[in-house]
Amino acid sequence: MSSYAQKQGVGAFLWDYLTTVDHKKIAHLYFIAGALFFVIGGLEAMMIRIQLMEPNNDFVSAGLFNEIITMHGTTMIFLAATPLLFAFMNAIVPLQIGARDVAFPFINSLGFWLFLFGGIFLNLSWFLGGAPDAGWTSYASLSLESPGHGIDFYTLGLQISGFGTLMSGINFLVTIINMRAPGMTYMRMPLFTWTTFVASTLIVFAFTPLAVGLFFLTFDRLFGANFFDVAGGGNTIIYEHIFWIFGHPEVYILILPAFGIFSEIFSTFSRKRLFGYSSMVFATVLIGFFGFMVWAHHMFTTGLGPIANAIFAVATMAIAVPTGIKIFNWLFTMWGGSVKFTTPMLYAVAFIPSFVMGGVTGVMQAVAPLDYQLHDSYFIVAHFHYVIVGGVVLALLAGTHFYWPKMFGTMLNEKLGKVTFWLFLIGFHLTFFIQHFLGLMGMPRRVFTFLPNQGWEAANLISTIGAFLMAVAVIILVINVIVTVVKNERVGNDPWEDGRTLEWAIASPPPYYNFKQTPLVRGLDPYWIEKMEGKKNLTPAEPLGDIHMPNSSFTPFMISLGLFIAAFGAMYQYDMKNDDVFANPGAIVVFIVGLVITFGSMMFRSVKDDHGYHIHKEELIDDLDKGGKA
């Protein structure tokens, strides 16, 4: 293939996305899939709040409520927040470091399809006998006793999806280490790239224990193993350790890229270099390191003993220090800057007090005796939603407005964006601030209803009204997206006019090869440096020449589809009523067929001699003649 032919028609368009290995199109896929799961998780959250709107409500049954809270947490963490962050990582990081793609384009595609098929498998549980019902953590003591196949959907779906996330983490690590443009030293990398780098490191070390824990749990349920079954000599507390060795770093896998997005926004709309860049990098690495030192603060009530509790309490308090460094640096970035209150900047400014509130209640819970009192109350629900919604979700909404023009070449409506912001922010604080007091008044979490005259009615009603406000905000955002897509008003390479990093130097959306010539990076904020010197284009690090590109491939889709099919076979081979491990020969056949598809596709990939293709220099010169930019 010597030239890039733009395909036409719906079928060709879909085939293009099914087979793409282009990081920008994979970003679109992550964005659409993550947004869809975000809406599903949001609907589950609305059902929770409607059920708790008044005492003795019977909107849903107790069993269905357990399924809803389990799927809400699982969906939001694994299938919405993580992939939406991967959407921004895919769209922006290769551009920020001056690369033409990620290190392993094929694995990038495979990572997405594994995530998607795992997420679809998990959500099919709603239609095939019931969803998982043991909470998003799926503690072994509960999940081993859960009837039906809900927990099996959880363990198998998250393993498939988690493999995809693990591959993506490795991919971004290698990309950032090996594919930076000349002059892009580590201490010249934008903060979003730095936070992606540290988060990818955390993924490699955190998703591995999750895979092990889910693997053990799968074998306990489907093959009669005894890793966590106390009656068979197992230990359920080991599952808690394994889960939280993943679970706490997962918080930082989510929040660090969110910090990176906000760092880019603060710097851009303050028209200033980020204050204390070196200390921000140091704080990012330190947070990543401490993230693995604090997992047992989720287990203060399991009886680890005073020494273990004290060690993890101190470590938990220590992690507040690098986070505080970041907060002050963002404030000092705005101080003395020429601040523009665009929609992304409003989210960034609102994030600081919202996230600090979540952080402060986290330090409170680091005190083990206090955590004993608060652990199973709504205070905890309020705390982690202030961290995840007040940190990660605000960053996702800010990033959507900030990077939309770079990803899609159009601009979301600023007025509608600000309406979304105010409704969401007010709704968020209405929903969760009052839950701190519900917790202090003794309302337990995970209860599907409550009795009247306990003093909880008004607070629960206010919380539900806030949730409806957030839902309206999301609907307005969807309307904003639809209007923007229909209008299709194209924007230039630097639509915010104050872009500082390399991604703002090329067209919006970027060409499929990103940069005609690899740029030369001459300092921090390289595009800002070029603009201040009056240059329209980046300084090239190489002469114009042929560009090597990878071919599209349908194989990642087929590998993922095979595992999706095999998971059904693995699950249904076990007769739970009669405790018969290999009771269903048909399911075993399905399992084998799925593995044949997966391993056959892998074999096909290994023997196929695919060297990609070249974009010839002449085509690039033609593009330049037509007014393209380097």
XYZ file of C-alpha atoms in Angstrom:
630
model
C 0.000 0.000 0.000
C 1.725 3.148 -1.177
C -0.958 5.768 -0.684
C -3.647 6.454 1.849
C -7.099 6.083 0.310
C -9.986 7.570 2.244
C -12.732 4.961 2.262
C -16.375 5.918 1.786
C -19.670 4.377 2.931
C -20.972 3.157 6.293
C -19.678 -0.399 5.821
C -16.194 0.792 4.897
C -16.250 3.287 7.790
C -17.139 0.540 10.296
C -14.543 -1.826 8.819
C -11.955 0.944 9.121
C -12.631 1.229 12.869
C -12.883 -2.560 13.387
C -9.422 -3.048 11.905
C -7.643 0.198 12.807
C -4.317 0.277 14.643
C -4.117 4.108 14.528
C -3.860 5.422 18.097
C -6.188 8.345 17.294
C -8.992 6.106 16.032
C -8.480 3.735 18.953
C -8.888 6.830 21.156
C -12.266 7.427 19.488
C -13.256 3.794 20.173
C -12.225 4.043 23.838
C -14.099 7.342 24.131
C -17.354 6.023 22.657
C -17.256 2.721 24.592
C -16.269 4.443 27.855
C -19.037 7.044 27.431
C -21.591 4.282 26.823
C -20.536 2.426 29.975
C -20.512 5.758 31.868
C -24.179 6.239 30.941
C -24.987 2.644 31.980
C -23.197 3.152 35.314
C -25.041 6.455 35.734
C -28.425 4.781 35.183
C -27.491 2.227 37.850
C -26.571 5.088 40.202
C -29.962 6.739 39.554
C -31.729 3.489 40.448
C -29.769 3.396 43.732
C -30.750 6.960 44.595
C -34.424 6.473 43.623
C -34.572 3.400 45.879
C -33.094 5.386 48.808
C -35.201 8.497 48.190
C -37.649 7.620 50.980
C -37.955 5.099 53.843
C -39.337 1.614 53.152
C -39.191 2.157 49.387
C -39.882 -0.880 47.194
C -38.669 0.488 43.847
C -36.254 -2.476 43.618
C -35.910 -5.644 45.700
C -33.035 -6.295 48.114
C -31.409 -8.833 45.763
C -31.661 -6.560 42.731
C -30.266 -3.664 44.800
C -27.165 -5.746 45.588
C -26.734 -6.443 41.870
C -27.154 -2.753 41.011
C -24.592 -1.465 43.542
C -22.136 -4.160 42.439
C -22.523 -3.334 38.750
C -22.494 0.425 39.361
C -19.120 0.325 41.098
C -17.615 -2.246 38.739
C -18.840 -0.436 35.623
C -17.717 3.018 36.713
C -14.216 1.947 37.796
C -13.297 -0.692 35.202
C -15.486 0.127 32.188
C -16.013 3.906 32.281
C -13.274 5.860 34.116
C -10.313 3.697 33.020
C -11.193 3.513 29.277
C -12.110 7.213 29.099
C -8.668 8.047 30.480
C -7.166 5.634 27.932
C -9.050 7.583 25.254
C -7.188 10.767 26.215
C -3.885 8.906 26.626
C -4.228 7.437 23.122
C -5.312 10.707 21.569
C -2.746 12.997 23.180
C 0.373 11.280 24.581
C 1.970 10.213 21.241
C 1.388 13.767 19.962
C 2.847 15.346 23.114
C 6.103 13.403 22.764
C 6.382 13.941 18.998
C 5.766 10.287 18.047
C 3.917 8.996 14.972
C 2.131 6.247 16.916
C 2.439 4.127 20.043
C 5.230 1.550 20.253
C 2.960 -1.441 19.524
C -0.029 -0.393 17.379
C -1.318 -3.988 17.054
C -1.287 -4.503 20.840
C -2.986 -1.115 21.271
C -5.877 -2.376 19.147
C -5.914 -5.740 20.946
C -6.049 -3.966 24.319
C -9.181 -2.070 23.288
C -11.067 -5.084 21.916
C -10.222 -7.168 24.999
C -11.546 -4.372 27.221
C -14.740 -4.056 25.151
C -15.526 -7.768 24.944
C -14.831 -8.151 28.684
C -17.204 -5.262 29.430
C -19.923 -6.642 27.160
C -19.539 -10.100 28.748
C -19.930 -8.616 32.243
C -23.062 -6.628 31.305
C -24.703 -9.594 29.564
C -25.132 -10.996 33.077
C -28.236 -8.781 33.403
C -29.949 -10.854 30.701
C -28.537 -14.302 31.515
C -29.667 -15.151 35.002
C -28.608 -12.180 37.114
C -25.700 -9.794 37.628
C -22.918 -10.181 40.238
C -24.152 -9.269 43.712
C -21.153 -9.321 46.078
C -20.111 -5.657 45.758
C -17.554 -4.213 43.324
C -14.764 -5.762 45.427
C -16.480 -9.192 45.252
C -14.969 -10.362 48.552
C -14.496 -14.138 48.479
C -16.574 -14.686 51.632
C -19.617 -13.344 49.766
C -18.826 -14.297 46.187
C -18.171 -17.987 46.902
C -21.678 -18.246 48.374
C -23.409 -16.332 45.577
C -25.861 -18.553 43.650
C -26.181 -18.395 39.881
C -23.497 -17.259 37.467
C -23.361 -13.537 38.320
C -19.951 -13.746 40.015
C -18.637 -15.898 37.144
C -19.557 -13.107 34.725
C -17.598 -10.783 37.028
C -14.442 -12.909 37.296
C -14.244 -13.901 33.619
C -15.332 -10.516 32.227
C -12.833 -8.593 34.348
C -10.026 -11.003 33.467
C -10.610 -10.459 29.738
C -10.950 -6.695 30.206
C -7.982 -6.561 32.586
C -5.685 -8.266 30.063
C -6.482 -5.402 27.681
C -5.705 -2.780 30.320
C -2.430 -4.521 31.218
C -1.360 -4.562 27.552
C -2.183 -0.867 27.201
C -0.127 -0.021 30.301
C 2.929 -1.848 28.925
C 2.406 -0.180 25.544
C 2.401 3.358 26.952
C 5.428 2.640 29.127
C 7.459 1.510 26.115
C 6.119 4.367 23.976
C 7.105 7.080 26.452
C 10.510 5.545 27.173
C 11.518 4.870 23.550
C 9.600 7.137 21.183
C 10.141 10.684 22.437
C 11.210 13.214 19.796
C 14.824 14.482 19.811
C 15.253 16.960 22.656
C 12.270 15.600 24.604
C 14.124 14.667 27.777
C 12.207 13.277 30.726
C 12.240 16.688 32.387
C 10.731 18.302 29.291
C 7.784 15.915 29.081
C 4.364 17.529 29.612
C 2.680 16.649 32.912
C -0.034 14.614 31.216
C 2.651 12.422 29.667
C 4.394 12.108 33.040
C 1.189 11.098 34.825
C 0.422 8.594 32.042
C 3.929 7.181 32.476
C 3.526 6.684 36.234
C -0.057 5.390 35.901
C 1.116 2.873 33.264
C 3.783 1.654 35.683
C 1.100 1.227 38.335
C -1.062 -0.722 35.862
C 1.755 -3.194 35.233
C 2.259 -3.840 38.950
C -1.387 -3.541 40.123
C -3.378 -5.373 37.462
C -1.139 -8.425 37.832
C -2.331 -9.226 41.396
C -5.916 -8.527 40.283
C -5.521 -11.107 37.516
C -4.145 -13.604 40.057
C -6.979 -12.971 42.526
C -9.675 -13.315 39.854
C -7.963 -16.452 38.522
C -8.024 -18.029 41.996
C -11.649 -16.993 42.522
C -12.614 -18.445 39.137
C -11.011 -21.771 40.040
C -12.699 -21.781 43.460
C -16.124 -21.333 41.858
C -15.847 -23.320 38.637
C -13.395 -26.119 39.434
C -13.786 -26.659 43.179
C -10.408 -25.250 44.225
C -9.936 -24.038 47.808
C -7.821 -20.891 47.603
C -10.348 -18.838 49.580
C -12.772 -21.479 50.927
C -12.186 -21.711 54.693
C -13.898 -25.106 54.917
C -11.313 -26.487 52.496
C -8.308 -24.879 54.192
C -8.394 -21.591 52.249
C -8.273 -18.039 53.588
C -10.749 -15.322 52.582
C -8.586 -12.539 54.036
C -5.901 -13.373 51.446
C -8.411 -12.344 48.758
C -8.836 -8.969 50.479
C -5.066 -8.441 50.474
C -4.767 -9.422 46.807
C -7.704 -7.236 45.816
C -6.542 -4.121 47.661
C -2.928 -4.491 46.493
C -4.630 -3.817 43.157
C -7.504 -1.694 44.455
C -5.622 1.133 46.087
C -3.120 1.722 43.249
C -6.192 1.662 40.957
C -7.309 4.906 42.618
C -3.997 6.469 41.537
C -4.181 4.841 38.092
C -7.350 6.951 37.742
C -6.400 10.127 39.593
C -2.856 10.638 38.253
C -3.902 11.065 34.580
C -6.683 13.306 35.908
C -3.990 15.410 37.616
C -2.160 15.497 34.287
C -5.214 16.781 32.410
C -5.742 19.506 35.009
C -2.046 20.463 34.888
C -2.308 21.043 31.115
C -5.520 23.061 31.583
C -4.141 25.258 34.397
C -1.002 26.041 32.406
C -2.858 26.722 29.140
C -5.556 29.008 30.509
C -3.255 30.831 32.926
C -0.929 31.481 29.933
C 1.994 30.489 32.164
C 4.465 27.679 32.492
C 3.326 25.231 35.179
C 4.666 26.428 38.539
C 7.198 24.122 40.162
C 7.427 21.667 37.257
C 10.229 19.610 38.846
C 8.396 19.276 42.154
C 5.232 18.253 40.269
C 7.145 15.432 38.566
C 8.670 14.377 41.884
C 5.251 14.442 43.574
C 3.743 12.351 40.755
C 6.404 9.644 41.133
C 6.116 9.744 44.932
C 2.321 9.304 44.799
C 2.835 6.306 42.512
C 5.323 4.802 44.962
C 3.202 5.437 48.070
C 0.147 4.057 46.270
C 1.478 0.534 46.850
C 2.277 1.125 50.522
C -1.224 1.781 51.873
C -3.534 -1.020 50.680
C -4.308 -2.379 54.158
C -6.006 0.852 55.270
C -9.037 -0.704 53.534
C -8.720 -3.549 56.035
C -8.416 -1.795 59.415
C -11.527 -3.653 60.629
C -10.337 -7.148 59.648
C -8.157 -7.577 62.755
C -4.629 -7.184 61.378
C -3.455 -5.930 64.759
C -2.223 -2.564 66.124
C 1.273 -2.681 64.561
C 0.033 -3.282 61.003
C -2.736 -0.722 61.473
C -0.248 1.886 62.746
C 2.183 1.345 59.846
C -0.539 1.664 57.212
C -2.078 4.649 59.014
C 1.225 6.565 58.891
C 1.791 5.646 55.228
C -1.728 6.824 54.386
C -1.129 10.178 56.057
C 2.207 10.538 54.234
C 0.598 10.271 50.803
C -1.201 13.554 51.470
C 2.136 15.423 51.291
C 2.934 15.030 47.546
C -0.749 15.617 46.772
C -0.556 18.870 48.720
C 2.503 19.886 46.694
C 0.421 19.536 43.552
C -2.495 21.558 44.940
C -0.262 24.505 45.845
C 1.562 24.370 42.502
C -1.743 24.586 40.620
C -2.771 27.567 42.734
C 0.584 29.265 42.136
C 0.268 28.579 38.393
C -2.912 30.671 38.370
C -1.385 33.322 40.655
C -0.246 36.207 38.492
C -1.377 34.483 35.318
C -3.732 35.805 32.658
C -6.568 33.442 33.599
C -9.318 32.630 31.072
C -12.408 30.997 32.557
C -13.260 28.633 29.725
C -15.348 25.506 30.422
C -12.248 23.305 31.011
C -10.802 25.938 33.360
C -14.041 26.080 35.379
C -13.802 22.334 35.932
C -10.140 22.686 36.904
C -10.804 25.449 39.445
C -13.779 23.556 40.940
C -11.679 20.397 41.146
C -9.272 21.862 43.735
C -11.729 22.365 46.650
C -13.768 19.280 45.661
C -10.749 16.970 45.619
C -9.227 18.512 48.765
C -12.449 17.669 50.616
C -12.128 14.055 49.480
C -8.462 14.020 50.496
C -9.113 15.475 53.950
C -11.760 12.846 54.765
C -9.250 10.243 53.536
C -6.662 11.443 56.053
C -9.362 11.294 58.733
C -9.944 7.642 57.925
C -6.212 6.974 58.102
C -6.741 7.156 61.871
C -7.590 3.501 62.513
C -9.815 3.996 65.613
C -11.946 6.528 63.705
C -12.100 4.203 60.716
C -13.538 1.504 62.994
C -16.517 3.816 63.580
C -16.901 5.054 60.000
C -15.913 2.003 57.960
C -19.343 0.608 57.054
C -21.178 3.940 57.029
C -22.181 6.391 54.330
C -19.206 8.552 55.356
C -17.036 6.178 53.289
C -19.395 6.457 50.301
C -19.125 10.244 50.512
C -15.327 10.103 50.813
C -14.564 7.953 47.794
C -17.103 9.743 45.607
C -15.434 13.051 46.479
C -12.147 11.521 45.335
C -13.429 9.746 42.209
C -16.160 12.162 41.063
C -14.530 15.319 42.481
C -11.215 14.268 40.929
C -11.533 11.805 38.068
C -15.004 12.568 36.649
C -14.428 16.341 36.738
C -11.152 15.693 34.867
C -12.940 13.544 32.283
C -15.518 16.284 31.692
C -12.779 18.944 31.574
C -10.688 16.810 29.207
C -13.700 16.191 26.966
C -14.150 19.941 26.427
C -10.406 20.681 26.309
C -9.314 17.935 23.901
C -12.501 17.580 21.829
C -11.240 19.973 19.116
C -7.917 18.115 18.878
C -9.610 14.710 18.707
C -12.494 15.555 16.371
C -11.673 18.890 14.730
C -14.777 20.687 16.067
C -15.505 22.752 19.182
C -18.124 21.951 21.833
C -20.483 24.833 22.589
C -19.080 26.883 25.467
C -22.478 28.107 26.770
C -23.896 24.594 26.952
C -20.573 23.479 28.459
C -20.902 25.992 31.282
C -24.530 24.967 31.934
C -23.333 21.354 32.174
C -20.554 22.412 34.550
C -22.768 24.300 37.010
C -25.512 21.674 37.047
C -23.021 18.850 37.518
C -21.012 20.638 40.219
C -24.083 21.652 42.248
C -25.623 18.201 41.794
C -22.379 16.496 42.837
C -22.032 18.436 46.091
C -25.754 18.095 46.873
C -25.529 14.341 46.385
C -22.411 13.506 48.326
C -21.674 16.296 50.835
C -24.703 15.422 52.937
C -23.755 11.736 52.890
C -20.894 12.560 55.283
C -23.535 13.507 57.860
C -25.666 10.461 57.031
C -22.600 8.369 57.877
C -21.962 10.237 61.117
C -25.655 9.713 61.993
C -25.120 5.974 61.607
C -26.591 5.110 58.221
C -24.838 1.928 57.024
C -23.734 1.630 53.418
C -24.989 -1.159 51.131
C -28.469 -1.202 52.724
C -31.345 -1.261 50.243
C -33.826 0.588 52.451
C -34.181 2.224 55.868
C -36.892 2.766 58.473
C -38.644 6.101 59.041
C -38.004 8.390 62.020
C -34.229 7.815 62.141
C -33.445 11.334 60.958
C -32.215 10.147 57.552
C -35.213 11.023 55.346
C -34.371 14.630 54.424
C -30.679 13.942 53.761
C -31.468 10.999 51.470
C -34.039 13.053 49.561
C -31.531 15.894 49.064
C -28.917 13.365 47.895
C -31.348 11.967 45.315
C -32.248 15.457 44.032
C -28.518 16.117 43.542
C -28.187 12.881 41.546
C -30.999 14.014 39.237
C -29.167 17.326 38.677
C -26.017 15.407 37.643
C -28.128 13.300 35.283
C -29.576 16.430 33.665
C -26.036 17.812 33.281
C -24.931 14.657 31.448
C -28.005 14.869 29.160
C -27.082 18.467 28.270
C -23.522 17.335 27.516
C -24.906 14.655 25.161
C -27.055 17.323 23.448
C -23.939 19.510 23.151
C -22.056 16.661 21.475
C -24.904 15.939 19.041
C -25.270 19.631 18.079
C -21.513 19.963 17.583
C -21.321 16.848 15.391
C -24.291 17.977 13.268
C -22.931 21.520 12.786
C -19.432 20.171 12.024
C -17.743 23.585 12.162
C -14.031 22.895 11.694
C -11.355 24.515 13.847
C -7.618 25.145 13.397
C -4.651 23.476 15.026
C -4.710 25.694 18.171
C -8.403 26.485 18.801
C -7.839 27.672 22.395
C -5.101 30.015 21.054
C -2.852 29.356 24.052
C -1.650 25.804 23.341
C 1.815 25.140 24.744
C 2.640 21.524 23.874
C 3.287 19.708 20.582
C -0.246 18.417 19.988
C -1.486 21.975 19.368
C 1.080 22.507 16.599
C -0.543 20.118 14.102
C -3.910 20.006 12.393
C -7.174 19.212 14.242
C -7.825 16.306 13.962
C -4.217 15.282 13.307
C -3.239 13.547 10.039
C -2.884 9.783 10.352
C 0.933 10.063 10.392
C 0.840 12.863 13.056
C 4.039 14.715 12.071
C 5.433 15.055 8.529
C 8.835 15.594 10.103
C 9.753 14.582 13.645
C 9.922 17.848 15.637
C 12.971 19.090 17.521
C 12.091 19.860 21.143
C 14.005 22.855 22.457
C 12.577 23.117 25.958
C 9.536 22.681 28.176
C 6.320 23.764 26.377
C 7.981 23.439 22.925
C 5.102 24.852 20.861
C 4.951 27.932 23.107
C 8.675 28.477 22.539
C 8.161 28.382 18.744
C 5.192 30.774 18.973
C 7.131 33.248 21.113
C 9.838 33.280 18.429
C 7.233 34.063 15.784
C 7.447 30.713 13.995
C 4.323 29.148 12.490
C 5.668 25.600 12.297
C 7.747 23.398 14.566
C 11.503 23.151 14.075
C 12.083 19.785 12.327
C 14.636 17.310 13.654
C 14.985 15.500 10.317
C 14.680 16.184 6.587
C 11.411 15.314 4.856
C 11.416 11.605 3.963
C 9.294 8.501 3.583
C 7.196 7.546 6.626
C 6.691 3.906 7.623
C 3.174 3.038 8.823
C 1.569 -0.176 10.127
C -1.216 -1.945 8.225
C -4.682 -2.308 9.704
C -5.559 -5.713 11.146
C -8.746 -7.631 11.963
C -6.790 -10.107 14.104
C -7.123 -8.203 17.448
C -10.907 -8.336 17.105
C -10.809 -12.096 16.431
C -8.431 -12.854 19.339
C -10.793 -10.990 21.696
C -13.913 -12.596 20.215
C -12.409 -16.051 20.800
C -11.815 -15.341 24.505
C -15.361 -13.920 24.755
C -16.792 -17.195 23.373
C -14.464 -19.367 25.488
C -15.601 -17.538 28.657
C -19.190 -18.693 28.091
C -17.989 -22.272 27.678
C -15.857 -22.106 30.847
C -18.776 -20.728 32.845
C -21.544 -23.079 31.751
C -19.547 -26.336 31.978
C -20.184 -26.335 35.745
C -23.532 -27.545 37.146
C -23.864 -25.512 40.346
C -26.978 -27.356 41.593
C -25.321 -30.760 41.552
C -21.765 -29.511 42.118
C -20.622 -31.285 38.945
C -17.529 -29.662 37.401
C -17.738 -31.035 33.846
C -21.505 -31.503 33.611
C -22.194 -29.827 30.274
C -20.357 -31.303 27.249
C -21.843 -28.618 24.958
C -20.249 -25.889 27.052
C -16.893 -27.644 26.865
C -17.208 -27.647 23.058
C -17.945 -23.883 23.134
C -14.894 -23.360 25.366
C -12.649 -25.272 22.940
C -14.084 -23.441 19.894
C -13.372 -20.078 21.552
C -9.786 -21.040 22.355
C -9.291 -22.345 18.789
C -10.430 -18.947 17.435
C -8.091 -17.093 19.815
C -4.998 -19.265 19.374
C -5.678 -19.689 15.646
C -5.772 -15.898 15.261
C -2.542 -15.609 17.255
C -0.931 -18.249 15.054
C -2.114 -16.392 11.947
C -0.573 -13.201 13.309
C 2.746 -14.918 14.064
C 3.174 -16.447 10.574
C 1.852 -13.503 8.548
C 4.700 -11.456 7.076
C 3.359 -7.923 7.507
C 5.898 -5.127 7.050
C 3.375 -2.274 6.871
C 3.588 0.348 4.158
C 5.326 3.642 3.373
C 3.971 7.120 2.753
C 6.314 8.483 0.119
C 7.979 11.851 0.390
C 6.235 13.071 -2.784
C 2.806 12.707 -1.164
C 3.947 14.712 1.859
C 5.301 17.461 -0.423
C 1.913 17.522 -2.215
C 0.196 17.967 1.150
C 2.554 20.819 2.020
C 1.805 22.469 -1.326
C -1.903 22.291 -0.488
C -1.297 24.240 2.708
C -0.604 21.467 5.213
C 1.607 22.017 8.257
C 4.714 20.169 9.333
